[in-house]
Coordinates of N, CA and C and ligand atoms in Angstrom, one line a residue:
M1 N -11.1 -5.9 28.8 CA -11.9 -5.4 27.7 C -13.3 -6.1 27.8
E2 N -14.4 -5.3 27.6 CA -15.7 -5.9 27.6 C -15.9 -6.8 26.3
P3 N -16.5 -8.0 26.5 CA -16.7 -8.8 25.3 C -17.6 -8.0 24.2
Y4 N -17.3 -8.2 23.0 CA -18.0 -7.5 21.9 C -19.5 -8.0 21.8
E5 N -20.4 -7.1 21.8 CA -21.8 -7.5 21.6 C -22.2 -6.9 20.2
G6 N -22.4 -7.8 19.2 CA -22.7 -7.2 17.9 C -24.1 -6.5 17.8
L7 N -24.2 -5.5 17.0 CA -25.5 -4.8 16.8 C -26.3 -5.7 15.9
D8 N -27.6 -5.8 16.2 CA -28.4 -6.8 15.4 C -29.8 -6.2 15.3
F9 N -30.0 -5.1 14.6 CA -31.2 -4.4 14.5 C -32.4 -5.2 13.9
Y10 N -32.1 -6.2 13.1 CA -33.1 -7.0 12.4 C -33.3 -8.4 13.1
D11 N -32.7 -8.6 14.2 CA -32.7 -9.9 14.9 C -32.3 -11.1 14.0
I12 N -31.2 -10.8 13.3 CA -30.7 -11.9 12.5 C -30.3 -13.1 13.3
E13 N -29.9 -12.9 14.5 CA -29.4 -14.0 15.4 C -30.5 -15.1 15.5
S14 N -31.7 -14.7 15.5 CA -32.8 -15.7 15.6 C -32.9 -16.6 14.4
L15 N -32.2 -16.3 13.3 CA -32.3 -17.1 12.1 C -31.1 -18.1 12.0
L16 N -30.1 -17.9 13.0 CA -28.9 -18.7 12.9 C -29.1 -20.0 13.6
S17 N -28.4 -21.0 13.2 CA -28.4 -22.3 13.9 C -27.5 -22.2 15.1
E18 N -27.6 -23.2 16.0 CA -26.8 -23.3 17.2 C -25.3 -23.3 16.8
E19 N -25.0 -24.2 15.7 CA -23.7 -24.3 15.3 C -23.1 -23.0 14.7
E20 N -23.9 -22.3 14.0 CA -23.4 -21.0 13.4 C -23.1 -20.0 14.5
I21 N -23.9 -20.0 15.5 CA -23.7 -19.0 16.7 C -22.4 -19.4 17.4
M22 N -22.3 -20.7 17.6 CA -21.1 -21.2 18.3 C -19.8 -20.9 17.6
I23 N -19.8 -21.1 16.3 CA -18.6 -20.8 15.5 C -18.3 -19.3 15.5
R24 N -19.4 -18.5 15.3 CA -19.2 -17.0 15.3 C -18.6 -16.6 16.6
D25 N -19.1 -17.1 17.7 CA -18.7 -16.7 19.0 C -17.2 -17.1 19.3
M26 N -16.9 -18.3 18.8 CA -15.5 -18.7 18.9 C -14.5 -17.8 18.2
V27 N -14.9 -17.4 17.0 CA -14.0 -16.5 16.2 C -14.0 -15.1 16.9
R28 N -15.2 -14.7 17.3 CA -15.4 -13.4 18.0 C -14.4 -13.3 19.2
D29 N -14.5 -14.3 20.1 CA -13.6 -14.3 21.3 C -12.1 -14.3 20.9
W30 N -11.8 -15.1 19.9 CA -10.4 -15.1 19.4 C -9.9 -13.7 18.9
V31 N -10.8 -13.1 18.2 CA -10.4 -11.7 17.7 C -10.3 -10.8 18.9
D32 N -11.2 -10.9 19.9 CA -11.0 -10.0 21.0 C -9.7 -10.2 21.8
E33 N -9.4 -11.6 22.0 CA -8.3 -11.9 22.9 C -7.0 -11.8 22.2
E34 N -6.9 -12.2 20.9 CA -5.6 -12.4 20.3 C -5.3 -11.3 19.2
V35 N -6.4 -10.8 18.5 CA -6.1 -9.9 17.4 C -6.1 -8.5 17.8
L36 N -7.2 -8.0 18.5 CA -7.3 -6.6 18.8 C -6.1 -6.1 19.6
P37 N -5.7 -6.8 20.7 CA -4.6 -6.3 21.4 C -3.2 -6.2 20.7
N38 N -3.1 -7.0 19.6 CA -1.8 -7.1 18.9 C -1.8 -6.5 17.5
I39 N -3.0 -6.1 16.9 CA -3.0 -5.8 15.5 C -2.2 -4.5 15.2
E40 N -2.2 -3.6 16.1 CA -1.5 -2.3 15.8 C 0.0 -2.6 15.7
K41 N 0.5 -3.4 16.5 CA 2.0 -3.7 16.5 C 2.3 -4.5 15.2
A42 N 1.4 -5.5 14.9 CA 1.7 -6.3 13.7 C 1.7 -5.4 12.5
C43 N 0.7 -4.5 12.4 CA 0.6 -3.5 11.3 C 1.9 -2.7 11.2
E44 N 2.3 -2.1 12.4 CA 3.5 -1.3 12.4 C 4.7 -2.0 11.9
D45 N 4.8 -3.3 12.4 CA 6.0 -4.1 12.1 C 5.9 -4.7 10.7
G46 N 4.7 -4.6 10.1 CA 4.5 -5.2 8.7 C 4.6 -6.7 8.7
V47 N 4.1 -7.4 9.7 CA 4.1 -8.9 9.8 C 2.7 -9.5 10.0
F48 N 2.6 -10.7 9.5 CA 1.4 -11.5 9.8 C 1.8 -12.5 10.8
P49 N 1.4 -12.4 12.1 CA 1.9 -13.3 13.1 C 1.6 -14.8 12.8
D50 N 2.6 -15.6 12.9 CA 2.5 -17.0 12.4 C 1.5 -17.7 13.2
E51 N 1.4 -17.4 14.5 CA 0.4 -18.1 15.4 C -1.0 -17.9 14.9
W52 N -1.3 -16.8 14.2 CA -2.6 -16.6 13.7 C -2.9 -17.6 12.6
R53 N -1.9 -17.8 11.7 CA -2.1 -18.8 10.7 C -2.5 -20.2 11.3
V54 N -1.8 -20.6 12.3 CA -2.1 -21.9 13.0 C -3.5 -21.9 13.6
A55 N -3.8 -20.8 14.3 CA -5.1 -20.7 15.0 C -6.2 -20.7 14.0
L56 N -6.1 -20.0 12.9 CA -7.2 -20.0 11.9 C -7.4 -21.4 11.3
G57 N -6.3 -22.2 11.1 CA -6.5 -23.6 10.7 C -7.2 -24.4 11.7
E58 N -6.8 -24.2 13.0 CA -7.4 -25.0 14.1 C -8.8 -24.7 14.3
M59 N -9.2 -23.5 14.1 CA -10.6 -23.1 14.3 C -11.5 -23.5 13.1
G60 N -11.0 -24.0 12.0 CA -11.8 -24.4 10.9 C -12.2 -23.2 10.0
V61 N -11.4 -22.2 10.0 CA -11.8 -21.0 9.3 C -11.3 -21.1 7.8
L62 N -10.3 -21.8 7.5 CA -9.7 -21.8 6.2 C -10.4 -22.8 5.3
G63 N -11.0 -22.3 4.2 CA -11.8 -23.1 3.4 C -13.1 -23.6 4.1
A64 N -13.6 -22.8 5.0 CA -14.7 -23.2 5.9 C -15.9 -23.9 5.2
P65 N -16.4 -23.4 4.1 CA -17.6 -24.1 3.5 C -17.3 -25.3 2.6
L66 N -16.0 -25.6 2.4 CA -15.6 -26.7 1.5 C -15.8 -28.0 2.2
K67 N -16.3 -29.0 1.4 CA -16.5 -30.3 2.0 C -15.5 -31.3 1.5
G68 N -15.1 -32.3 2.3 CA -14.1 -33.3 2.0 C -12.7 -32.8 2.1
Y69 N -11.7 -33.7 1.9 CA -10.3 -33.4 1.9 C -9.9 -32.6 3.2
D70 N -10.4 -33.1 4.3 CA -10.2 -32.5 5.7 C -10.8 -31.1 5.9
C71 N -11.5 -30.6 4.9 CA -12.1 -29.2 5.0 C -13.3 -29.2 6.0
P72 N -13.6 -28.1 6.6 CA -14.6 -28.0 7.7 C -16.0 -28.4 7.2
G73 N -16.4 -28.0 6.0 CA -17.8 -28.3 5.5 C -18.8 -27.6 6.2
L74 N -18.5 -26.3 6.7 CA -19.5 -25.5 7.4 C -20.5 -24.9 6.4
S75 N -21.6 -24.2 6.9 CA -22.5 -23.6 6.0 C -21.9 -22.3 5.5
Y76 N -22.5 -21.8 4.3 CA -22.0 -20.5 3.8 C -22.3 -19.3 4.8
V77 N -23.4 -19.5 5.5 CA -23.8 -18.5 6.6 C -22.7 -18.4 7.6
A78 N -22.2 -19.6 8.1 CA -21.2 -19.7 9.1 C -19.9 -19.0 8.5
Y79 N -19.6 -19.2 7.3 CA -18.4 -18.6 6.6 C -18.6 -17.1 6.6
G80 N -19.8 -16.6 6.3 CA -20.0 -15.2 6.3 C -19.8 -14.6 7.7
L81 N -20.3 -15.3 8.7 CA -20.2 -14.8 10.1 C -18.7 -14.8 10.5
I82 N -18.0 -15.8 10.1 CA -16.6 -15.9 10.4 C -15.9 -14.6 9.8
C83 N -16.2 -14.4 8.5 CA -15.5 -13.3 7.8 C -15.8 -11.9 8.5
Q84 N -17.1 -11.8 8.9 CA -17.5 -10.6 9.6 C -16.7 -10.3 10.8
E85 N -16.5 -11.4 11.6 CA -15.7 -11.2 12.9 C -14.3 -10.9 12.6
L86 N -13.7 -11.6 11.6 CA -12.3 -11.4 11.2 C -12.1 -9.9 10.7
E87 N -13.0 -9.5 9.9 CA -13.0 -8.1 9.4 C -13.1 -7.1 10.5
R88 N -13.8 -7.4 11.6 CA -13.9 -6.5 12.7 C -12.5 -6.4 13.4
G89 N -11.7 -7.5 13.3 CA -10.4 -7.4 13.9 C -9.5 -6.6 13.0
D90 N -9.5 -6.9 11.7 CA -8.6 -6.2 10.7 C -9.0 -6.7 9.3
S91 N -9.1 -5.8 8.4 CA -9.4 -6.2 7.0 C -8.4 -7.1 6.4
G92 N -7.1 -6.9 6.7 CA -6.1 -7.8 6.2 C -6.2 -9.2 6.7
L93 N -6.7 -9.3 7.9 CA -6.8 -10.7 8.5 C -8.0 -11.4 7.8
R94 N -9.1 -10.7 7.5 CA -10.2 -11.3 6.7 C -9.7 -11.6 5.3
S95 N -8.9 -10.7 4.7 CA -8.4 -11.0 3.4 C -7.5 -12.3 3.4
F96 N -6.7 -12.4 4.4 CA -5.8 -13.6 4.5 C -6.7 -14.9 4.4
A97 N -7.8 -14.9 5.3 CA -8.6 -16.1 5.3 C -9.5 -16.3 4.1
S98 N -10.0 -15.2 3.5 CA -10.9 -15.4 2.4 C -10.1 -15.6 1.1
V99 N -8.9 -15.1 1.0 CA -8.1 -15.4 -0.2 C -7.7 -16.9 -0.1
Q100 N -7.3 -17.3 1.1 CA -6.9 -18.7 1.2 C -8.1 -19.6 0.9
G101 N -9.3 -19.4 1.5 CA -10.4 -20.3 1.3 C -11.1 -20.2 0.0
S102 N -11.4 -18.9 -0.4 CA -12.2 -18.7 -1.6 C -11.5 -18.6 -2.9
L103 N -10.3 -18.0 -2.8 CA -9.5 -17.8 -4.1 C -8.4 -18.8 -4.4
A104 N -7.9 -19.4 -3.3 CA -6.8 -20.4 -3.5 C -7.4 -21.8 -3.4
M105 N -8.1 -22.1 -2.3 CA -8.6 -23.4 -2.1 C -9.8 -23.8 -3.1
Y106 N -10.7 -22.8 -3.2 CA -12.0 -23.1 -3.9 C -11.7 -23.6 -5.4
P107 N -10.8 -22.9 -6.1 CA -10.5 -23.3 -7.5 C -10.0 -24.7 -7.6
I108 N -9.1 -25.0 -6.6 CA -8.5 -26.4 -6.5 C -9.7 -27.4 -6.3
W109 N -10.5 -27.1 -5.3 CA -11.6 -27.9 -4.9 C -12.6 -28.2 -6.0
D110 N -12.9 -27.1 -6.8 CA -13.9 -27.2 -7.9 C -13.3 -27.7 -9.2
F111 N -12.1 -27.3 -9.6 CA -11.5 -27.6 -10.9 C -10.3 -28.5 -10.9
G112 N -9.7 -28.8 -9.7 CA -8.5 -29.6 -9.6 C -8.8 -31.1 -9.9
T113 N -7.7 -31.8 -10.1 CA -7.8 -33.2 -10.3 C -7.9 -33.8 -8.8
E114 N -8.3 -35.1 -8.7 CA -8.4 -35.7 -7.4 C -7.0 -35.7 -6.7
E115 N -5.9 -35.9 -7.5 CA -4.6 -35.9 -7.0 C -4.2 -34.5 -6.4
Q116 N -4.6 -33.4 -7.2 CA -4.3 -32.1 -6.7 C -5.1 -31.8 -5.4
K117 N -6.4 -32.2 -5.4 CA -7.2 -31.9 -4.2 C -6.6 -32.6 -3.0
N118 N -6.3 -33.9 -3.1 CA -5.7 -34.6 -2.0 C -4.4 -34.1 -1.6
Y119 N -3.6 -33.5 -2.5 CA -2.3 -33.0 -2.2 C -2.4 -31.6 -1.5
Y120 N -3.2 -30.7 -2.1 CA -3.1 -29.3 -1.6 C -4.1 -29.0 -0.5
L121 N -5.3 -29.5 -0.6 CA -6.4 -29.0 0.3 C -6.2 -29.3 1.8
P122 N -5.7 -30.5 2.2 CA -5.5 -30.7 3.6 C -4.5 -29.8 4.2
K123 N -3.4 -29.5 3.5 CA -2.4 -28.6 4.0 C -2.9 -27.1 4.0
L124 N -3.7 -26.8 3.1 CA -4.2 -25.4 3.1 C -5.3 -25.2 4.1
T125 N -6.1 -26.2 4.4 CA -7.2 -26.0 5.4 C -6.6 -26.0 6.8
S126 N -5.5 -26.7 7.0 CA -4.9 -26.7 8.3 C -4.1 -25.5 8.6
G127 N -3.8 -24.7 7.5 CA -2.9 -23.6 7.6 C -1.4 -23.9 7.5
E128 N -1.1 -25.2 7.3 CA 0.3 -25.5 7.1 C 0.9 -24.8 5.9
W129 N 0.1 -24.7 4.8 CA 0.5 -23.9 3.7 C -0.4 -22.7 3.5
I130 N 0.2 -21.6 2.9 CA -0.6 -20.4 2.7 C -0.8 -20.3 1.2
G131 N -2.0 -19.9 0.7 CA -2.3 -19.8 -0.7 C -2.5 -18.4 -1.1
C132 N -2.3 -18.1 -2.4 CA -2.7 -16.8 -2.9 C -3.3 -16.9 -4.3
F133 N -3.8 -15.8 -4.9 CA -4.5 -15.8 -6.1 C -4.0 -14.6 -6.9
G134 N -3.3 -14.9 -8.0 CA -2.6 -13.9 -8.8 C -3.3 -13.6 -10.1
L135 N -4.2 -12.6 -10.1 CA -4.9 -12.2 -11.3 C -4.4 -10.8 -11.7
T136 N -4.3 -9.8 -10.8 CA -4.1 -8.4 -11.1 C -2.7 -8.2 -11.6
E137 N -2.6 -7.3 -12.6 CA -1.3 -7.0 -13.2 C -1.0 -5.5 -13.2
P138 N 0.3 -5.1 -13.3 CA 0.6 -3.7 -13.3 C 0.0 -2.9 -14.5
D139 N -0.1 -3.5 -15.6 CA -0.6 -2.8 -16.8 C -2.1 -2.7 -17.0
Y140 N -2.8 -3.8 -16.7 CA -4.2 -3.8 -17.0 C -5.1 -4.1 -15.7
G141 N -4.5 -4.0 -14.5 CA -5.3 -4.3 -13.3 C -5.9 -5.7 -13.3
S142 N -7.2 -5.8 -12.9 CA -7.8 -7.1 -12.9 C -8.7 -7.4 -14.0
N143 N -8.3 -6.9 -15.2 CA -9.0 -7.2 -16.5 C -8.3 -8.3 -17.2
P144 N -8.9 -9.5 -17.1 CA -8.2 -10.7 -17.7 C -8.1 -10.6 -19.2
G145 N -9.0 -9.8 -19.8 CA -9.0 -9.7 -21.3 C -7.7 -9.2 -21.8
D146 N -7.1 -8.2 -21.1 CA -5.9 -7.6 -21.6 C -4.6 -8.2 -20.9
M147 N -4.9 -9.2 -20.1 CA -3.8 -9.7 -19.3 C -2.6 -10.1 -20.1
I148 N -1.4 -9.8 -19.6 CA -0.1 -10.0 -20.4 C 0.5 -11.4 -20.0
T149 N 0.4 -11.8 -18.8 CA 1.1 -13.0 -18.3 C 0.7 -14.2 -19.2
K150 N 1.7 -15.0 -19.6 CA 1.5 -16.1 -20.5 C 2.0 -17.4 -19.9
A151 N 1.3 -18.5 -20.2 CA 1.7 -19.8 -19.8 C 2.1 -20.7 -21.0
E152 N 3.2 -21.3 -21.0 CA 3.5 -22.2 -22.1 C 3.6 -23.6 -21.6
D153 N 2.9 -24.5 -22.3 CA 2.8 -25.9 -22.0 C 4.2 -26.6 -22.3
K154 N 4.9 -27.0 -21.3 CA 6.2 -27.6 -21.6 C 6.2 -29.1 -21.4
G155 N 5.0 -29.7 -21.5 CA 4.8 -31.1 -21.4 C 4.5 -31.5 -20.0
D156 N 5.5 -31.5 -19.1 CA 5.3 -31.9 -17.7 C 5.1 -30.7 -16.8
H157 N 5.2 -29.5 -17.3 CA 5.0 -28.3 -16.5 C 4.6 -27.1 -17.4
Y158 N 4.1 -26.1 -16.8 CA 3.9 -24.8 -17.6 C 4.9 -23.8 -17.2
L159 N 5.4 -23.1 -18.2 CA 6.4 -22.0 -18.0 C 5.6 -20.7 -18.0
L160 N 5.7 -20.0 -16.8 CA 4.9 -18.7 -16.7 C 5.8 -17.5 -16.9
N161 N 5.4 -16.6 -17.6 CA 6.1 -15.3 -17.8 C 5.1 -14.1 -17.7
G162 N 5.5 -13.2 -16.8 CA 4.6 -12.0 -16.6 C 4.8 -11.4 -15.3
A163 N 4.0 -10.4 -14.9 CA 4.1 -9.8 -13.6 C 2.8 -9.6 -13.0
K164 N 2.7 -9.7 -11.7 CA 1.5 -9.6 -10.9 C 1.7 -8.6 -9.8
M165 N 0.7 -7.9 -9.4 CA 0.8 -7.0 -8.2 C -0.4 -7.0 -7.4
W166 N -0.3 -6.5 -6.1 CA -1.4 -6.4 -5.2 C -1.9 -7.8 -4.8
I167 N -1.0 -8.8 -4.7 CA -1.5 -10.1 -4.5 C -1.5 -10.4 -3.0
T168 N -2.7 -10.5 -2.4 CA -2.8 -10.8 -1.0 C -2.1 -12.1 -0.7
N169 N -1.3 -12.2 0.4 CA -0.5 -13.4 0.8 C 0.6 -13.7 -0.2
G170 N 0.8 -12.9 -1.2 CA 1.7 -13.2 -2.3 C 3.2 -13.4 -1.8
T171 N 3.5 -12.6 -0.8 CA 4.9 -12.7 -0.3 C 5.2 -13.8 0.7
I172 N 4.1 -14.5 1.1 CA 4.3 -15.5 2.2 C 3.7 -16.8 1.7
A173 N 3.1 -16.9 0.5 CA 2.4 -18.1 0.1 C 3.3 -19.2 -0.4
Q174 N 2.9 -20.5 -0.1 CA 3.6 -21.6 -0.7 C 2.9 -22.1 -2.0
V175 N 1.6 -21.7 -2.1 CA 0.7 -22.2 -3.2 C 0.2 -20.9 -3.9
A176 N 0.3 -20.8 -5.3 CA -0.3 -19.7 -6.0 C -1.2 -20.2 -7.1
I177 N -2.4 -19.6 -7.2 CA -3.3 -19.8 -8.3 C -3.0 -18.6 -9.2
V178 N -2.4 -18.9 -10.4 CA -1.9 -17.8 -11.2 C -2.8 -17.7 -12.5
W179 N -3.3 -16.6 -12.8 CA -4.0 -16.4 -14.1 C -3.0 -16.1 -15.2
A180 N -3.2 -16.8 -16.3 CA -2.2 -16.6 -17.5 C -3.0 -17.0 -18.7
K181 N -2.5 -16.5 -19.9 CA -3.0 -16.9 -21.2 C -2.1 -18.0 -21.7
L182 N -2.9 -19.0 -22.3 CA -2.2 -20.2 -22.8 C -2.1 -20.1 -24.3
R183 N -1.0 -20.4 -24.9 CA -0.9 -20.3 -26.4 C -1.6 -21.5 -27.0
W184 N -2.5 -21.2 -28.0 CA -3.2 -22.2 -28.7 C -3.3 -21.8 -30.1
S185 N -2.6 -22.5 -31.0 CA -2.3 -22.1 -32.3 C -1.8 -20.7 -32.3
N186 N -2.5 -19.7 -33.0 CA -1.9 -18.3 -33.1 C -2.4 -17.3 -32.0
S187 N -3.3 -17.8 -31.1 CA -3.8 -16.8 -30.2 C -3.5 -17.3 -28.7
W188 N -3.7 -16.4 -27.8 CA -3.5 -16.8 -26.4 C -4.8 -16.9 -25.7
F189 N -5.0 -18.0 -25.0 CA -6.3 -18.3 -24.3 C -6.0 -18.3 -22.8
H190 N -7.1 -18.0 -22.0 CA -6.9 -17.9 -20.5 C -6.7 -19.3 -20.0
R191 N -5.9 -19.4 -19.0 CA -5.7 -20.7 -18.3 C -5.7 -20.5 -16.8
Ligands
LIG201 C1 -5.8 -4.7 -0.4 C2 -5.9 -5.3 -1.8 C3 -5.7 -6.7 -2.0 C4 -5.8 -7.2 -3.3 N1 -5.6 -8.6 -3.4 C5 -5.6 -9.1 -4.6 C6 -5.3 -10.5 -4.8 O1 -5.1 -11.3 -3.9 N2 -5.2 -11.0 -6.1 C7 -5.5 -10.2 -7.2 O2 -5.4 -10.7 -8.3 N3 -5.7 -8.9 -7.0 C8 -5.8 -8.3 -5.8 N4 -6.0 -7.0 -5.6 C9 -6.3 -6.2 -6.8 C10 -7.8 -5.9 -6.9 O3 -8.5 -7.0 -7.2 C11 -8.0 -4.8 -8.0 O4 -7.2 -3.7 -7.7 C12 -9.4 -4.5 -8.1 O5 -10.2 -5.6 -8.6 C13 -9.7 -3.3 -9.1 O6 -9.3 -3.6 -10.4 P1 -8.4 -2.7 -11.2 O7 -7.1 -2.4 -10.5 O8 -8.3 -3.3 -12.6 O9 -9.2 -1.3 -11.3 P2 -10.3 -1.0 -12.3 O10 -11.4 -2.1 -12.3 O11 -9.7 -0.6 -13.6 O12 -10.9 0.3 -11.6 C14 -10.2 1.5 -11.6 C15 -11.2 2.6 -11.4 O13 -12.1 2.7 -12.6 C16 -13.5 2.5 -12.1 N5 -14.2 1.6 -13.1 C17 -13.9 0.4 -13.4 N6 -14.7 -0.1 -14.3 C18 -15.6 0.9 -14.6 C19 -16.7 1.0 -15.4 N7 -17.1 0.0 -16.2 N8 -17.4 2.2 -15.4 C20 -17.0 3.2 -14.6 N9 -16.0 3.1 -13.7 C21 -15.3 2.0 -13.7 C22 -13.4 1.8 -10.7 O14 -14.5 2.2 -9.9 C23 -12.1 2.4 -10.2 O15 -12.3 3.7 -9.6 C24 -6.0 -6.4 -4.4 C25 -6.2 -5.0 -4.2 C26 -6.1 -4.5 -2.9 C27 -6.3 -3.0 -2.8

């Protein structure tokens, strides 16, 4: 198969750094060699090939722009280029990586405790663990205002009750960021 030459009507390439081009080309080659020849079968079989999880971790794709905690610390431009190449391979593959990095890892990176960051982020960036983000619900879609799922503070843990649907990576994840309302006096607040 001929290597993919991206269309670039506005000469965007001239604005990219050497590192950004290198990362884009690495992911581009991997998509050509590993994803495109196998995506149809993976789709038909309804599986996410495990070796792709490992490869994405090794290439520095998972949590690409996050700094510290073993994360790659790449530019947001590089992250955009990575996602563009993954999306060219398959939208589900791009979702796998962007849900992991932006929806599961980012909230931990920005809002987590130091202990949570040290515990979760190295394993998520390497691909050892898979993360998901559960906001959408069967009754009210992704409208958090009417969300039904509730969290109760049980002292050393939260008890979650509710239902989520359409959660990317939801069936294969070890780590879940779950949206729920927390009871505070007589009303329920988001948590
Ligand atoms: C492949 C896939 C992966 C997903 N992964 C995840 C995930 O990982 N985690 C997660 O939590 N959710 C996930 N979702 C759910 C997704 O985020 C929601 O389905 C999406 O945000 C739409 O929200 P909704 O279902 O509430 O629809 P709505 O926002 O209610 O939209 C329904 C319809 O109403 C229209 N509409 C909405 N608001 C207005 C308005 N103000 N004016 C006019 N029209 C309007 C919309 O255009 C649309 O046609 C996924 C969905 C898909 C399809």
